[in-house]
mmCIF file of C-alpha atoms in Angstrom:
data_model
loop_
_atom_site.group_PDB
_atom_site.id
_atom_site.type_symbol
_atom_site.label_atom_id
_atom_site.label_comp_id
_atom_site.label_asym_id
_atom_site.label_seq_id
_atom_site.Cartn_x
_atom_site.Cartn_y
_atom_site.Cartn_z
ATOM 1 C CA ALA A 1 -11.821 -43.098 -32.216
ATOM 2 C CA TYR A 2 -11.548 -40.428 -29.520
ATOM 3 C CA MET A 3 -14.074 -41.900 -27.072
ATOM 4 C CA ASP A 4 -12.494 -45.342 -27.438
ATOM 5 C CA TYR A 5 -9.296 -43.838 -26.039
ATOM 6 C CA VAL A 6 -11.095 -41.898 -23.305
ATOM 7 C CA GLU A 7 -12.819 -45.117 -22.215
ATOM 8 C CA LYS A 8 -9.605 -47.175 -22.370
ATOM 9 C CA PHE A 9 -7.639 -44.700 -20.261
ATOM 10 C CA LEU A 10 -10.437 -44.194 -17.712
ATOM 11 C CA LYS A 11 -10.800 -47.943 -17.235
ATOM 12 C CA GLY A 12 -7.019 -48.120 -16.837
ATOM 13 C CA PHE A 13 -7.348 -45.557 -14.037
ATOM 14 C CA GLY A 14 -9.955 -47.784 -12.371
ATOM 15 C CA PHE A 15 -13.148 -45.985 -13.442
ATOM 16 C CA SER A 16 -16.388 -47.691 -14.384
ATOM 17 C CA VAL A 17 -17.500 -46.408 -17.773
ATOM 18 C CA ARG A 18 -20.760 -46.833 -19.650
ATOM 19 C CA ARG A 19 -21.242 -45.524 -23.153
ATOM 20 C CA GLY A 20 -24.158 -45.203 -25.471
ATOM 21 C CA ASN A 21 -24.103 -46.792 -28.891
ATOM 22 C CA ARG A 22 -22.228 -44.349 -31.094
ATOM 23 C CA HIS A 23 -24.164 -45.553 -34.123
ATOM 24 C CA SER A 24 -27.580 -44.775 -32.584
ATOM 25 C CA TYR A 25 -28.930 -41.262 -32.896
ATOM 26 C CA GLY A 26 -32.112 -39.319 -32.388
ATOM 27 C CA ASP A 27 -34.371 -38.234 -29.581
ATOM 28 C CA ALA A 28 -35.335 -41.766 -28.534
ATOM 29 C CA GLU A 29 -31.661 -42.740 -28.152
ATOM 30 C CA LEU A 30 -30.929 -39.560 -26.201
ATOM 31 C CA VAL A 31 -33.815 -40.258 -23.820
ATOM 32 C CA ARG A 32 -32.616 -43.857 -23.392
ATOM 33 C CA ARG A 33 -29.040 -42.792 -22.626
ATOM 34 C CA VAL A 34 -30.125 -40.211 -20.061
ATOM 35 C CA ALA A 35 -32.500 -42.690 -18.401
ATOM 36 C CA GLU A 36 -29.710 -45.274 -18.201
ATOM 37 C CA ALA A 37 -27.321 -42.760 -16.634
ATOM 38 C CA ASN A 38 -29.945 -41.572 -14.164
ATOM 39 C CA ALA A 39 -30.685 -45.175 -13.160
ATOM 40 C CA TRP A 40 -27.019 -46.158 -12.758
ATOM 41 C CA PRO A 41 -26.534 -43.486 -11.198
ATOM 42 C CA ALA A 42 -23.513 -41.955 -12.863
ATOM 43 C CA ASP A 43 -21.403 -39.264 -11.176
ATOM 44 C CA LEU A 44 -20.711 -37.449 -14.433
ATOM 45 C CA TYR A 45 -22.621 -37.341 -17.687
ATOM 46 C CA TYR A 46 -20.001 -36.573 -20.337
ATOM 47 C CA VAL A 47 -21.288 -35.818 -23.812
ATOM 48 C CA CYS A 48 -18.859 -35.657 -26.716
ATOM 49 C CA HIS A 49 -19.766 -34.190 -30.093
ATOM 50 C CA THR A 50 -18.107 -32.413 -32.949
ATOM 51 C CA ASN A 51 -19.662 -29.204 -34.198
ATOM 52 C CA ALA A 52 -20.125 -27.351 -37.496
ATOM 53 C CA LEU A 53 -20.730 -23.640 -37.908
ATOM 54 C CA ASN A 54 -20.309 -21.161 -40.762
ATOM 55 C CA ASN A 55 -18.603 -23.539 -43.188
ATOM 56 C CA GLY A 56 -15.430 -24.032 -41.208
ATOM 57 C CA ALA A 57 -14.981 -20.477 -39.964
ATOM 58 C CA TYR A 58 -14.600 -21.639 -36.339
ATOM 59 C CA HIS A 59 -12.232 -24.003 -34.590
ATOM 60 C CA GLY A 60 -11.601 -25.221 -31.063
ATOM 61 C CA SER A 61 -13.725 -26.734 -28.339
ATOM 62 C CA ARG A 62 -17.012 -25.444 -26.996
ATOM 63 C CA ILE A 63 -17.861 -26.963 -23.642
ATOM 64 C CA PHE A 64 -21.340 -26.393 -22.247
ATOM 65 C CA VAL A 65 -22.638 -26.791 -18.704
ATOM 66 C CA GLY A 66 -25.898 -25.955 -16.985
ATOM 67 C CA PRO A 67 -26.253 -22.292 -15.972
ATOM 68 C CA ASN A 68 -26.585 -23.147 -12.270
ATOM 69 C CA ASP A 69 -24.202 -26.102 -12.110
ATOM 70 C CA ALA A 70 -21.070 -24.865 -10.337
ATOM 71 C CA LYS A 71 -19.665 -28.394 -10.147
ATOM 72 C CA ALA A 72 -19.946 -28.907 -13.913
ATOM 73 C CA MET A 73 -18.299 -25.503 -14.461
ATOM 74 C CA ARG A 74 -15.348 -26.525 -12.257
ATOM 75 C CA TRP A 75 -15.129 -29.829 -14.129
ATOM 76 C CA ALA A 76 -15.225 -28.053 -17.503
ATOM 77 C CA ASN A 77 -12.412 -25.767 -16.373
ATOM 78 C CA THR A 78 -10.344 -28.811 -15.413
ATOM 79 C CA LEU A 79 -11.024 -30.306 -18.841
ATOM 80 C CA VAL A 80 -9.880 -27.093 -20.552
ATOM 81 C CA GLN A 81 -6.686 -26.976 -18.487
ATOM 82 C CA TRP A 82 -5.776 -30.496 -19.617
ATOM 83 C CA ARG A 83 -6.911 -29.946 -23.206
ATOM 84 C CA LYS A 84 -4.597 -26.930 -23.486
ATOM 85 C CA LEU A 85 -1.739 -29.423 -23.277
ATOM 86 C CA ALA A 86 -3.014 -31.373 -26.281
ATOM 87 C CA TYR A 87 -4.827 -28.908 -28.560
ATOM 88 C CA TYR A 88 -2.999 -26.709 -31.070
ATOM 89 C CA ASP A 89 -4.733 -23.406 -30.149
ATOM 90 C CA SER A 90 -5.379 -23.027 -26.421
ATOM 91 C CA ASP A 91 -7.175 -19.692 -26.984
ATOM 92 C CA ALA A 92 -9.933 -21.532 -28.908
ATOM 93 C CA LEU A 93 -11.157 -23.550 -25.902
ATOM 94 C CA LYS A 94 -14.355 -21.984 -24.560
ATOM 95 C CA ILE A 95 -16.784 -22.809 -21.750
ATOM 96 C CA SER A 96 -20.343 -21.507 -21.682
ATOM 97 C CA ALA A 97 -23.452 -22.025 -19.607
ATOM 98 C CA LYS A 98 -26.308 -23.293 -21.749
ATOM 99 C CA SER A 99 -29.844 -24.213 -20.825
ATOM 100 C CA ASP A 100 -31.328 -25.607 -24.038
ATOM 101 C CA LEU A 101 -29.561 -28.984 -24.289
ATOM 102 C CA LYS A 102 -31.603 -32.017 -23.220
ATOM 103 C CA GLU A 103 -28.678 -33.832 -21.644
ATOM 104 C CA ILE A 104 -27.896 -30.859 -19.423
ATOM 105 C CA ASN A 105 -31.546 -30.404 -18.456
ATOM 106 C CA THR A 106 -32.557 -34.026 -17.853
ATOM 107 C CA THR A 107 -29.617 -35.722 -16.148
ATOM 108 C CA LYS A 108 -29.662 -36.017 -12.366
ATOM 109 C CA MET A 109 -25.906 -35.617 -12.217
ATOM 110 C CA SER A 110 -23.664 -32.851 -13.523
ATOM 111 C CA CYS A 111 -23.321 -32.824 -17.291
ATOM 112 C CA VAL A 112 -20.304 -31.672 -19.262
ATOM 113 C CA TYR A 113 -21.304 -31.292 -22.918
ATOM 114 C CA ASP A 114 -18.080 -31.232 -24.908
ATOM 115 C CA GLU A 115 -18.100 -30.181 -28.536
ATOM 116 C CA ILE A 116 -14.495 -31.187 -28.990
ATOM 117 C CA VAL A 117 -13.751 -29.696 -32.442
ATOM 118 C CA PHE A 118 -15.478 -28.189 -35.461
ATOM 119 C CA HIS A 119 -15.626 -30.982 -38.014
ATOM 120 C CA ASP A 120 -16.329 -28.547 -40.862
ATOM 121 C CA ASN A 121 -12.977 -26.846 -40.231
ATOM 122 C CA GLU A 122 -10.337 -28.789 -42.194
ATOM 123 C CA ILE A 123 -7.539 -28.099 -39.692
ATOM 124 C CA ASP A 124 -9.676 -29.064 -36.697
ATOM 125 C CA ALA A 125 -10.950 -32.235 -38.367
ATOM 126 C CA ALA A 126 -7.450 -33.297 -39.402
ATOM 127 C CA TYR A 127 -6.111 -32.501 -35.937
ATOM 128 C CA LEU A 128 -8.749 -34.660 -34.287
ATOM 129 C CA HIS A 129 -8.145 -37.587 -36.636
ATOM 130 C CA CYS A 130 -4.379 -37.421 -36.085
ATOM 131 C CA ASN A 131 -4.610 -36.921 -32.311
ATOM 132 C CA TYR A 132 -7.394 -39.180 -30.976
ATOM 133 C CA HIS A 133 -4.931 -40.825 -28.603
ATOM 134 C CA GLU A 134 -3.472 -37.594 -27.216
ATOM 135 C CA LEU A 135 -6.817 -35.803 -26.856
ATOM 136 C CA GLY A 136 -8.425 -38.891 -25.298
ATOM 137 C CA LEU A 137 -5.573 -39.256 -22.826
ATOM 138 C CA HIS A 138 -5.820 -35.628 -21.724
ATOM 139 C CA THR A 139 -9.589 -35.879 -21.306
ATOM 140 C CA ALA A 140 -9.087 -38.974 -19.149
ATOM 141 C CA TYR A 141 -6.441 -37.119 -17.108
ATOM 142 C CA ALA A 142 -8.942 -34.293 -16.550
ATOM 143 C CA ILE A 143 -11.641 -36.685 -15.364
ATOM 144 C CA ARG A 144 -9.144 -38.461 -13.116
ATOM 145 C CA ASP A 145 -8.154 -35.089 -11.615
ATOM 146 C CA ILE A 146 -11.790 -34.195 -11.005
ATOM 147 C CA TYR A 147 -12.144 -37.238 -8.765
ATOM 148 C CA ASP A 148 -8.618 -37.417 -7.309
ATOM 149 C CA LYS A 149 -8.754 -33.777 -6.226
ATOM 150 C CA ASN A 150 -12.484 -33.832 -5.416
ATOM 151 C CA ILE A 151 -13.011 -30.778 -7.649
#
């Protein structure tokens, strides 16, 4: 799936990548993942989800960062610039500061919380399933740029 491609491309670029178990959910798993990242320590905590809202009325990406995290905001902007090259509606890519997400509030490093598409929107869901490779590649390019350009 999408994160498999992101991981593959990042490792190909020479990055070390650690991922949580995609089949484990819940608060205990979230706490474990954050603790592992904080202990590593990671440079970036990248969270990938799909979203659902109003029975498919919305589409696009919603990327959240901490309200006082200028670095994460720059990184999210880099991600949007790359995603515009791979996503079918570049006007539907939004970045917002958000303070009520545990990953954003409990990681020691900057967190980019990426709700990549709305899975209850048929077009978005189909687009994701047909474009894992392309979207994953462009996310990996964005992360590579963040570090290559010291953004």
